[in-house]
Short mmCIF file of C-alpha atoms and ligand atoms in Angstrom, two decimals:
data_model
loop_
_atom_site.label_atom_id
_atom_site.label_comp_id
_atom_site.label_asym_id
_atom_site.label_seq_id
_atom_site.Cartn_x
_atom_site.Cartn_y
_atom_site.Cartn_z
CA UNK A 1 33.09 -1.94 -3.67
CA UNK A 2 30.95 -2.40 -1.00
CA UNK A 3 28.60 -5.18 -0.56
CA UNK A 4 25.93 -6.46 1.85
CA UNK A 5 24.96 -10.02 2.66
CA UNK A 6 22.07 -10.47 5.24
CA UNK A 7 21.82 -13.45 7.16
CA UNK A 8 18.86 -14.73 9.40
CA UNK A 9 19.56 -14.49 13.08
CA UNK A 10 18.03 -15.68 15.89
CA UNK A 11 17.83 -13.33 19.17
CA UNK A 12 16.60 -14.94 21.96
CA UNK A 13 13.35 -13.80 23.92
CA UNK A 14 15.44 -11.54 26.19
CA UNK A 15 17.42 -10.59 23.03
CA UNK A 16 14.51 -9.80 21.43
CA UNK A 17 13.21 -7.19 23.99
CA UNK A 18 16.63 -5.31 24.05
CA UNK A 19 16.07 -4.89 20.87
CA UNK A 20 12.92 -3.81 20.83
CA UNK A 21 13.99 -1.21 23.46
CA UNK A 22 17.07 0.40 21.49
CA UNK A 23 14.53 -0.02 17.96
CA UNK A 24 12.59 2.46 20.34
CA UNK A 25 15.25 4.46 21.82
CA UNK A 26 16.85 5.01 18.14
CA UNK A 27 13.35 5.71 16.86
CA UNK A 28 12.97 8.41 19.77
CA UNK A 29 16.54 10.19 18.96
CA UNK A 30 15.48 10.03 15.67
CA UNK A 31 11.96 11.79 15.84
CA UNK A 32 13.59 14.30 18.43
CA UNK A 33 16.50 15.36 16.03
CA UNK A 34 13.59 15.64 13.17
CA UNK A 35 12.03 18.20 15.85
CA UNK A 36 14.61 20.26 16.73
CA UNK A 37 15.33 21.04 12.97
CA UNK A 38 11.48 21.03 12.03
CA UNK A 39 11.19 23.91 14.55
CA UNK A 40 14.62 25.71 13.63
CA UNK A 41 13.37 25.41 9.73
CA UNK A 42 9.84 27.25 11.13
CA UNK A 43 11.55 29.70 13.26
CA UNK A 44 13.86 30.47 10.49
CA UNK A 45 17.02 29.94 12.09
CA UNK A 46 20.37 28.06 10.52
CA UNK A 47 20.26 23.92 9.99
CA UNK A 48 21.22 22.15 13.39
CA UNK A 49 24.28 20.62 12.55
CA UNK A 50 24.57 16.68 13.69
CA UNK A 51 27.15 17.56 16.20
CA UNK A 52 25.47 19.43 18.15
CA UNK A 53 22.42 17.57 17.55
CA UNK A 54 23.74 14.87 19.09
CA UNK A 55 24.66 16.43 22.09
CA UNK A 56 21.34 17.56 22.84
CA UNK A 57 19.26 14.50 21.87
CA UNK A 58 21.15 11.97 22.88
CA UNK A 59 24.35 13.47 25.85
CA UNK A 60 21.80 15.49 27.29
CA UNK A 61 18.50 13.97 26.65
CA UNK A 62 19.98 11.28 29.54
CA UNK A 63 20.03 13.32 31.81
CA UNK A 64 16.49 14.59 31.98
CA UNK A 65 13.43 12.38 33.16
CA UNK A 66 12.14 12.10 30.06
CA UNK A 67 14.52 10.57 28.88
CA UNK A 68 16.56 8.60 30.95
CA UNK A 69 16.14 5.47 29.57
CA UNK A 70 18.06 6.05 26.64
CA UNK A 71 21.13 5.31 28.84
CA UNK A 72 20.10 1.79 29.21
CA UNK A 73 20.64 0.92 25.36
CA UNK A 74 23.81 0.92 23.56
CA UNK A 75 25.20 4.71 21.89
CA UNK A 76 25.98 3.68 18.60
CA UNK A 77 23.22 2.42 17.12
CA UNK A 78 21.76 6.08 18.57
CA UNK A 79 24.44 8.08 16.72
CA UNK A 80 23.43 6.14 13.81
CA UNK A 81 19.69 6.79 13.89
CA UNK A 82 21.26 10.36 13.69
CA UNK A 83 23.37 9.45 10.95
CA UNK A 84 20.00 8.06 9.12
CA UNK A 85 18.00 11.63 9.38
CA UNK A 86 21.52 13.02 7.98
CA UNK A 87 21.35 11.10 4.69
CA UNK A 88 17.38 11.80 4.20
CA UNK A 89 17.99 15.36 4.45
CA UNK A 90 20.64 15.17 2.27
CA UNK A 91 18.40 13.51 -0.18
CA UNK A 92 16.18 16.22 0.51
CA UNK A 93 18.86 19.11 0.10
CA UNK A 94 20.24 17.11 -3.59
CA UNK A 95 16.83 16.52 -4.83
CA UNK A 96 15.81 19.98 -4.26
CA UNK A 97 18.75 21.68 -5.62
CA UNK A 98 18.45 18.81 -8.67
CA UNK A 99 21.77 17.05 -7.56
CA UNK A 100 20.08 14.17 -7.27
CA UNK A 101 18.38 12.15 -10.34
CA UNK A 102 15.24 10.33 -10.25
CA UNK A 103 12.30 10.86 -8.40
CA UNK A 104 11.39 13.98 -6.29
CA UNK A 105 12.71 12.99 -2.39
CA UNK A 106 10.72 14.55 0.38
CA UNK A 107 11.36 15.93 3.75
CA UNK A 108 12.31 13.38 6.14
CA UNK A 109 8.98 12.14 7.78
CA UNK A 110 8.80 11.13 11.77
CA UNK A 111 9.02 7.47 12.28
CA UNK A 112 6.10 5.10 14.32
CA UNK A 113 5.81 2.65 16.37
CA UNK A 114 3.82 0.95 14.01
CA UNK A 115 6.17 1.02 10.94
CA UNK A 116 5.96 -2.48 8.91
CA UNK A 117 10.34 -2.64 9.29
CA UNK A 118 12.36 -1.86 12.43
CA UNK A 119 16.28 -1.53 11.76
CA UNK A 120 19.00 -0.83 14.04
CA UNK A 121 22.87 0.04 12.88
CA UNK A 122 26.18 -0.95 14.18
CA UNK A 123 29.65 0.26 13.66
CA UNK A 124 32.50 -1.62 13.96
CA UNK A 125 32.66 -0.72 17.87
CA UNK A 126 28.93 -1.65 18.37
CA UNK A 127 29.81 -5.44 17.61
CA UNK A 128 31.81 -8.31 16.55
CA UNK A 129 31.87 -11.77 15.54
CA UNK A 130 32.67 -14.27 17.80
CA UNK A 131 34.89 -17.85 17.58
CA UNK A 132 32.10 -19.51 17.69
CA UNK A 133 29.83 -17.89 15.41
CA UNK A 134 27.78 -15.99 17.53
CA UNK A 135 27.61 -12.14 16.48
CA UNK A 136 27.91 -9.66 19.47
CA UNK A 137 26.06 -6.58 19.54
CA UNK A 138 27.09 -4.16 22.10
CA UNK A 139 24.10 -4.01 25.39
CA UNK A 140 22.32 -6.89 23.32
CA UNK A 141 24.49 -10.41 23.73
CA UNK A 142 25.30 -13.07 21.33
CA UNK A 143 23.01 -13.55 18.96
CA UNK A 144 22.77 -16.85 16.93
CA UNK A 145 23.59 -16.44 13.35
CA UNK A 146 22.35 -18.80 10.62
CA UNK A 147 25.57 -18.52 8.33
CA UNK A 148 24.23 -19.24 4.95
CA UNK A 149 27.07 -18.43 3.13
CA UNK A 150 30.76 -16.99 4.59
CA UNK A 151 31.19 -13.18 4.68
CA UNK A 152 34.15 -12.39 2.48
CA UNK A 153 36.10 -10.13 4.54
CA UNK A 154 35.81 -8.12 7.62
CA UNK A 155 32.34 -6.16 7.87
CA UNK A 156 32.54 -2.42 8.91
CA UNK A 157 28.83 -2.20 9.84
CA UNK A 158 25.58 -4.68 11.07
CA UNK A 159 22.10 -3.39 10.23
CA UNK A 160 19.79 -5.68 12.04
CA UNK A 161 15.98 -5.60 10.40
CA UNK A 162 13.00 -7.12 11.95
CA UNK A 163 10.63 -7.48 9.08
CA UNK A 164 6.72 -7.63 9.24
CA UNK A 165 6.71 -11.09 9.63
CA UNK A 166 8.72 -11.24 12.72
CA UNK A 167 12.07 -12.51 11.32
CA UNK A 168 14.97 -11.12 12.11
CA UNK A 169 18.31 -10.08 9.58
CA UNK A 170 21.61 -9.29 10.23
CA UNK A 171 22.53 -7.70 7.11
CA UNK A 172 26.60 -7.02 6.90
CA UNK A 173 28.30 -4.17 4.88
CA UNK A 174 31.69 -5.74 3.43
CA UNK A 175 34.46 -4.03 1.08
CA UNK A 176 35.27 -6.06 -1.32
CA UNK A 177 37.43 -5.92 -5.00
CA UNK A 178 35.24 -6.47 -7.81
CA UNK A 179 36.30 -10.04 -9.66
CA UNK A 180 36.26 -9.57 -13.13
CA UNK A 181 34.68 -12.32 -15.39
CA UNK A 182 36.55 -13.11 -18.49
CA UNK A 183 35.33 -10.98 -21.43
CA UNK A 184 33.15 -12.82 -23.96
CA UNK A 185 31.51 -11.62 -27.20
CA UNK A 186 27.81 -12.08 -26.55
CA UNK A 187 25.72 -8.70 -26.19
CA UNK A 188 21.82 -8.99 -25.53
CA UNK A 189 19.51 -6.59 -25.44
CA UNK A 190 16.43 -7.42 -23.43
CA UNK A 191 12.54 -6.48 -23.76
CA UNK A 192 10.51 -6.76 -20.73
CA UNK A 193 7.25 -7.64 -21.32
CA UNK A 194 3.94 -8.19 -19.79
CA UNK A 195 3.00 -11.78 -20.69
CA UNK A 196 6.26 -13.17 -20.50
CA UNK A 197 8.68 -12.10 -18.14
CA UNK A 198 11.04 -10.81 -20.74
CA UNK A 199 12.33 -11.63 -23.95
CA UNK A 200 15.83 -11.62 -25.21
CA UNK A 201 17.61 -10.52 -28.32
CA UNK A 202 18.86 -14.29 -28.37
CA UNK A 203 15.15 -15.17 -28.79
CA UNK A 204 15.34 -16.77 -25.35
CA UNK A 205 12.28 -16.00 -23.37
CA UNK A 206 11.92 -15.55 -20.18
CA UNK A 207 8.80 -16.89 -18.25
CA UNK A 208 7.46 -16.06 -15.15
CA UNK A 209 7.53 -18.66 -12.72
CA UNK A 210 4.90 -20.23 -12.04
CA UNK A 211 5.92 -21.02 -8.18
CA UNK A 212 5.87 -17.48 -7.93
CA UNK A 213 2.10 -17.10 -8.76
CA UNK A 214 1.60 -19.99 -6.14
CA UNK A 215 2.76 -18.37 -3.41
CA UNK A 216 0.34 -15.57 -4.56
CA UNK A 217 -2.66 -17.72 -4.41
CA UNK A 218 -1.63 -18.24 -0.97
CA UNK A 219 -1.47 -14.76 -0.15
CA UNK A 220 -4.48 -14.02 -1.98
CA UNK A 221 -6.70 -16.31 0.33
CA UNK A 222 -4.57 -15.13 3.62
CA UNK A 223 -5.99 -11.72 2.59
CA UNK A 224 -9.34 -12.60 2.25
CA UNK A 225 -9.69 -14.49 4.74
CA UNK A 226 -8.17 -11.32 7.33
CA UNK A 227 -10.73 -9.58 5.67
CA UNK A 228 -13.62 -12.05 7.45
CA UNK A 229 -12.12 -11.51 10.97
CA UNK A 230 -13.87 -9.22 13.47
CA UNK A 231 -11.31 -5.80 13.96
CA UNK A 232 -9.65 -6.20 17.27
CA UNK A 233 -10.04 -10.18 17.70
CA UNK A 234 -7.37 -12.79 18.48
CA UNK A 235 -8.18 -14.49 15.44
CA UNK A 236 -7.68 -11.40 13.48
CA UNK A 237 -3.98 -10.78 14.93
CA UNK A 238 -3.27 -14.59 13.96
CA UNK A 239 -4.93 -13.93 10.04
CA UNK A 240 -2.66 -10.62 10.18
CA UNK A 241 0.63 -12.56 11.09
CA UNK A 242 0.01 -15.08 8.43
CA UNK A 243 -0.41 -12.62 5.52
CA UNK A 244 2.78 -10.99 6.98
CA UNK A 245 4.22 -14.10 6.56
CA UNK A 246 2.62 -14.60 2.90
CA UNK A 247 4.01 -11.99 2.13
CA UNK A 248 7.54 -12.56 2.84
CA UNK A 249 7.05 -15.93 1.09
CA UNK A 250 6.24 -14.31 -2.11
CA UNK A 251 8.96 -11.68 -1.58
CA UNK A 252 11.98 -13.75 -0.91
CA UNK A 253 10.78 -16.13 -3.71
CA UNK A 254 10.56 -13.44 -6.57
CA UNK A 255 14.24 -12.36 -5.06
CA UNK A 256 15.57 -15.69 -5.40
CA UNK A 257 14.31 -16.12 -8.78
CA UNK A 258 15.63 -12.33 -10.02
CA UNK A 259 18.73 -13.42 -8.60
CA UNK A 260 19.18 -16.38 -10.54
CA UNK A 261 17.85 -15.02 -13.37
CA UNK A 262 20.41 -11.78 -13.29
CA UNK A 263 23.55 -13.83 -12.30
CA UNK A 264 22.63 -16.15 -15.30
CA UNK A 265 22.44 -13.17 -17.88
CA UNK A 266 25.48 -11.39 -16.73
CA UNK A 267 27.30 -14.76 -16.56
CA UNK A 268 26.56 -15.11 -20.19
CA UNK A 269 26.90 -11.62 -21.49
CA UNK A 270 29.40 -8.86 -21.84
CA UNK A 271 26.83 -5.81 -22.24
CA UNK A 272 22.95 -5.97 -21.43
CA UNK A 273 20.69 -3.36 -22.99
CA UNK A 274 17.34 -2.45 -21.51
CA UNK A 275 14.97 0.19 -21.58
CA UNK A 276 14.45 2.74 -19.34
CA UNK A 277 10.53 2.00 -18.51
CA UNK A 278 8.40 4.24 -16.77
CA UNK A 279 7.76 1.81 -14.14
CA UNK A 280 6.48 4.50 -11.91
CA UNK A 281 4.29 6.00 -14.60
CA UNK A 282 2.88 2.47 -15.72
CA UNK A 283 2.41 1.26 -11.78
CA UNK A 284 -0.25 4.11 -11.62
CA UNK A 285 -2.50 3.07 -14.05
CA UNK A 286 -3.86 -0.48 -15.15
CA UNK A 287 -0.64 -2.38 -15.26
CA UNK A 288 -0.31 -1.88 -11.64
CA UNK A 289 -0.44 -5.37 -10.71
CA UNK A 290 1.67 -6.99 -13.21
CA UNK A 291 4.48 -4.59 -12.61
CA UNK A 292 4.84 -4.58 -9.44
CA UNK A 293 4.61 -8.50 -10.15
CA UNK A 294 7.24 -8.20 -12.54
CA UNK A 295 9.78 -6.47 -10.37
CA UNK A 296 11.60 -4.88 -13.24
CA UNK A 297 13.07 -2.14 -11.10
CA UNK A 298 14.94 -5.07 -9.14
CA UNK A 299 15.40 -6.90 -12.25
CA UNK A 300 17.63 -3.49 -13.51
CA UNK A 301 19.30 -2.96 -9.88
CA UNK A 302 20.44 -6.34 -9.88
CA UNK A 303 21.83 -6.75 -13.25
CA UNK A 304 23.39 -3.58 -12.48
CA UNK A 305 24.74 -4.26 -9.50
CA UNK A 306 26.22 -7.52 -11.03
CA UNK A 307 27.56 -5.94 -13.82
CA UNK A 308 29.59 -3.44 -11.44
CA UNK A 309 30.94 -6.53 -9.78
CA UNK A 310 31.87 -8.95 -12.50
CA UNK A 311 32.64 -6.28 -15.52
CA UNK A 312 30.27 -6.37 -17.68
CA UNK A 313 27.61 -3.44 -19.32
CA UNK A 314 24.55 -2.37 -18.21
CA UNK A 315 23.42 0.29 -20.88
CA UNK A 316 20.11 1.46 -20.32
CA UNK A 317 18.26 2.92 -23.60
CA UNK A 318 16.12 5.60 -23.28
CA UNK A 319 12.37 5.39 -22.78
CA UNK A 320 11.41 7.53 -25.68
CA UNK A 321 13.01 5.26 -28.07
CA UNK A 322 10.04 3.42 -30.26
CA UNK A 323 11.24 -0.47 -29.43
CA UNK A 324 8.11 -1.88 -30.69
CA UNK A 325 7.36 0.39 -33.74
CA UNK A 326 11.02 0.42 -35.56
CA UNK A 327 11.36 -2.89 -37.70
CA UNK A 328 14.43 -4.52 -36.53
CA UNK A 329 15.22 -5.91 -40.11
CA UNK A 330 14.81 -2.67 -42.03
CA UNK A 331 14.79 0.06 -39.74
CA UNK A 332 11.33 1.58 -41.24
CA UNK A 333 8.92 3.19 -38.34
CA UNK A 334 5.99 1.49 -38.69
CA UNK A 335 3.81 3.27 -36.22
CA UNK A 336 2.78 2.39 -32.41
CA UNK A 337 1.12 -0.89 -31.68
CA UNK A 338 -1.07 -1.31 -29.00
CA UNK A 339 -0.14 -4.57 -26.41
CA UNK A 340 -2.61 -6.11 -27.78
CA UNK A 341 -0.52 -6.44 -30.89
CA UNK A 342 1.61 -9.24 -30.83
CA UNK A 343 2.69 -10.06 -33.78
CA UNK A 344 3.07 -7.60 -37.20
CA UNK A 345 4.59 -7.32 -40.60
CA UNK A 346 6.68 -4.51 -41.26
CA UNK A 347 5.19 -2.47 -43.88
CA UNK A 348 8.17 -1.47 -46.09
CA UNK A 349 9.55 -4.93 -46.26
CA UNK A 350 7.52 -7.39 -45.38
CA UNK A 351 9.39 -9.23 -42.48
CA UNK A 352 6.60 -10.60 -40.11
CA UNK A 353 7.63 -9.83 -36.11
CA UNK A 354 7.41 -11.01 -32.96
CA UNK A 355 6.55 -7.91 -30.91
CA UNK A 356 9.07 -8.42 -28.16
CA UNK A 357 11.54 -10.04 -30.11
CA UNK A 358 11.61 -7.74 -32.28
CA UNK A 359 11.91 -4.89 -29.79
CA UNK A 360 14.46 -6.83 -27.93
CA UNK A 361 16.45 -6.61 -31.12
CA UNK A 362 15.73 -3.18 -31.08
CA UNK A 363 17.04 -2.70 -28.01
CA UNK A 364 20.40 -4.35 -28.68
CA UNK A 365 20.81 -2.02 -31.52
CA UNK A 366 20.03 1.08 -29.64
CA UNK A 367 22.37 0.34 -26.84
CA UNK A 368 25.05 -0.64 -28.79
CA UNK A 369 24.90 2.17 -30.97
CA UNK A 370 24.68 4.44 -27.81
CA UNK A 371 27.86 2.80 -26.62
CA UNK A 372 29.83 3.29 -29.78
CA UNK A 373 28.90 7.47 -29.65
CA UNK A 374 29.57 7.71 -25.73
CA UNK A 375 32.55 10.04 -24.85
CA UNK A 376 35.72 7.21 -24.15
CA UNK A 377 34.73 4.65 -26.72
CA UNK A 378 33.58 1.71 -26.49
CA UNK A 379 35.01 -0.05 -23.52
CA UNK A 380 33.17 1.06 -20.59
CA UNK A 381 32.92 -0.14 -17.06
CA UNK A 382 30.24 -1.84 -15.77
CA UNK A 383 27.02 0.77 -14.62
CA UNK A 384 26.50 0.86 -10.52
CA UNK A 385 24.01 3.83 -10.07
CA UNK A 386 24.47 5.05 -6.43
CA UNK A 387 21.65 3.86 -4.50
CA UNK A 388 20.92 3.95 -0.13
CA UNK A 389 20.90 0.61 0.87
CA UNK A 390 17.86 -1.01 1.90
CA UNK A 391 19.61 -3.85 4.01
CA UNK A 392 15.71 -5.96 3.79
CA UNK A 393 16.52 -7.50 1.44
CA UNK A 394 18.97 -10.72 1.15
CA UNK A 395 21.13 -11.45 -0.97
CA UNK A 396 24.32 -9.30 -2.51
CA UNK A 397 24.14 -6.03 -3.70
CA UNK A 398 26.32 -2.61 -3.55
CA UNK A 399 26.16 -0.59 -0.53
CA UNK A 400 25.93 2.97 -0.19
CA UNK A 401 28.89 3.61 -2.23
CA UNK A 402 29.11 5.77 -4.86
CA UNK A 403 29.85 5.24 -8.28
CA UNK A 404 30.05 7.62 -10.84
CA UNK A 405 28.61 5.04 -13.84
CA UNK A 406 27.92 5.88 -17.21
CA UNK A 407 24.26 5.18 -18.62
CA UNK A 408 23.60 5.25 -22.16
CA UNK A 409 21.37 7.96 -22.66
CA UNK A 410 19.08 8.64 -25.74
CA UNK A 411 18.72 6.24 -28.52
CA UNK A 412 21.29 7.09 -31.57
CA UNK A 413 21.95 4.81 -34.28
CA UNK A 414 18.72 4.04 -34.58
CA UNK A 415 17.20 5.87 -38.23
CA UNK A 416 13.66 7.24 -37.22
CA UNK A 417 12.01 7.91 -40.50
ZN1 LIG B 1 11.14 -3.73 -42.27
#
């Protein structure tokens, strides 16, 4: 199973503008490769393959004026700029050909200068980790790590990220075995909601934090006041770099929090059960704010991701499934409630409800019902759903890897009168 951990690092101002170069350089092999198959796609000859790819936009590129200076920054992380535009057109080719689940995936796009997140990738010959600490990237130096936690084993690759707020990550893919928890007996399902953060089965509920929506005051006035600033003035560039860094205050604060919260859950639980939201659909219209707020997609990941490592269930029921019209007590269909609705009595027998306990109960059902009617019984695996690593963000989560995971589909068990 493969797993990154990031860790803050510290390139020094000479450091920083070698990096800056091959960020560049990989960013120029990148667009060039794009090219080259952009025109071959128009002209309507075969696919470049990445071999020969390579040689021309990186072997031979060198050699021409234009392009000399790639020479002066390392090869690898080059090759894997390459490597990069290989996976997006796979995306492309699976999402196309409806390989792929999920949202549609477009043609690879050419990258700017001016992209919000710069990344750079290193094999195992591009760098290494030193006695004392220092990791060694290959035409870059020794870069000072900020080891927040030890790396488990030997990493195969280094993805460093310089984020909009000028911080840079060294984020490390590591193999490692999955360490199962022991079993226990509790089962939740979980409804996330929009006034809490969600509510579970258990009756817990789940709050958002209100250190959260502090750090989004702040960025709220860091916004407003980068609106004031004249365009093109110092003083704007300064109210830009402190929204940037806003920003990444509210970001690594809502990850810390989902983290806690997930590790928590799957800690206590054998199988979580959640529904399959639109989150896409919703984030379009009014709920914009407050989902995005929410972060339910990471919420899922994570749990996910967790379960895959420590054996336990994700099952995910689907989105069709009426949560918060069925009556968790009786199982009568009571008709759709608008949010507003936050409390109702069942109609047929008379049991007054929460609204997201009672869909959270709802849920539970669903999923475990789901479980019990999946092909192999029972006893399944935990879910990983294969996913391209976006090495940004800290913390642990699966790599690139992919899992074939089972994800309870539909909503049976459940009578729907
Ligand atoms: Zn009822």
């Amino acid at each position: 199973m493969h797993l990154r951990y990031s860790y803050r690092i510290y390139p020094t101002m000479g450091q920083r503008a070698s990096l800056a170069r091959t960020f560049g350089c990989a960013r120029v092999v990148y667009n060039d490769a794009l090219a080259v198959r952009k025109e071959a796609r128009k002209a309507g000859r075969p696919y470049p393959k990445s071999t020969g790819l390579q040689k021309v936009v990186i072997t031979a590129a060198k050699k021409t004026p234009e392009r000399a200076w790639l020479a002066s920054v390392g090869v690898d992380p080059l090759i894997q700029s390459l490597r990069d535009l290989d996976t997006a057109y796979r995306n492309f080719f699976d999402s196309v050909s409806g390989k792929r689940q999920g949202r549609p995936v477009g043609l690879p796009r050419f990258k700017s200068k001016r992209d919000v997140r710069q990344s750079l990738r290193f094999t195992r010959n591009g760098f290494r980790i030193r006695g004392n600490g220092k990791l060694n990237l290959a035409k870059i130096g020794d870069v000072r790590v900020k080891w927040s936690r030890p790396l488990p084993a030997d990493p195969s690759s280094v993805t460093i990220v310089l984020d909009p707020s000028g911080r840079y990550y060294a984020s490390f893919v590591v193999d490692v075995e999955p360490e199962h928890l022991p079993e226990v007996d509790a089962e939740v399902g979980i409804d996330l909601g929009l006034t809490t953060y969600a509510v579970l089965s258990t009756g817990e509920v789940i709050d958002n934090p209100r250190f959260l929506r502090k750090a989004e005051k702040r960025l709220k006035a860091a916004q407003r006041e980068l609106s004031r600033k004249a365009k093109g003035s110092k003083n704007r560039a300064k109210a830009r770099a402190k929204v940037a860094r806003a920003h990444a205050k509210v970001a690594d604060t809502r990850m810390d929090w989902l983290h806690k919260q997930t590790t928590r859950i799957i800690r206590e639980t054998q199988a979580v059960y959640l529904e399959d939201l639109n989150v896409r659909g919703l984030a379009r219209g009014r709920l914009a704010k407050s989902v995005h707020d929410a972060g339910w997609s990471t919420f899922r990941r994570l749990l996910e991701e967790k379960a895959a490592r420590y054996g336990r269930t994700v099952g995910i029921v689907h989105r069709a499934f009426p949560s918060s019209q069925l009556c968790s007590q009786c199982g009568h269909r009571d008709g759709p409630k608008p949010l507003a609705v936050r409390e109702w009595a069942c109609s047929a027998c008379g049991v007054l409800h929460d609204r997201d306990l009672n869909a959270a109960r709802n849920i539970l059902a669903a999923g475990q019902a789901d479980r019990l009617n999946a092909p192999g019984g029972p006893v399944r695996p935990g879910v990983a759903i294969p996913r391209q690593a976006r090495p940004v963000e800290r913390g642990t989560r699966l790599g690139d890897q992919r899992t074939t995971g089972d994800r309870a589909a539909g909503a049976g068990g459940i009578p729907a009168r």
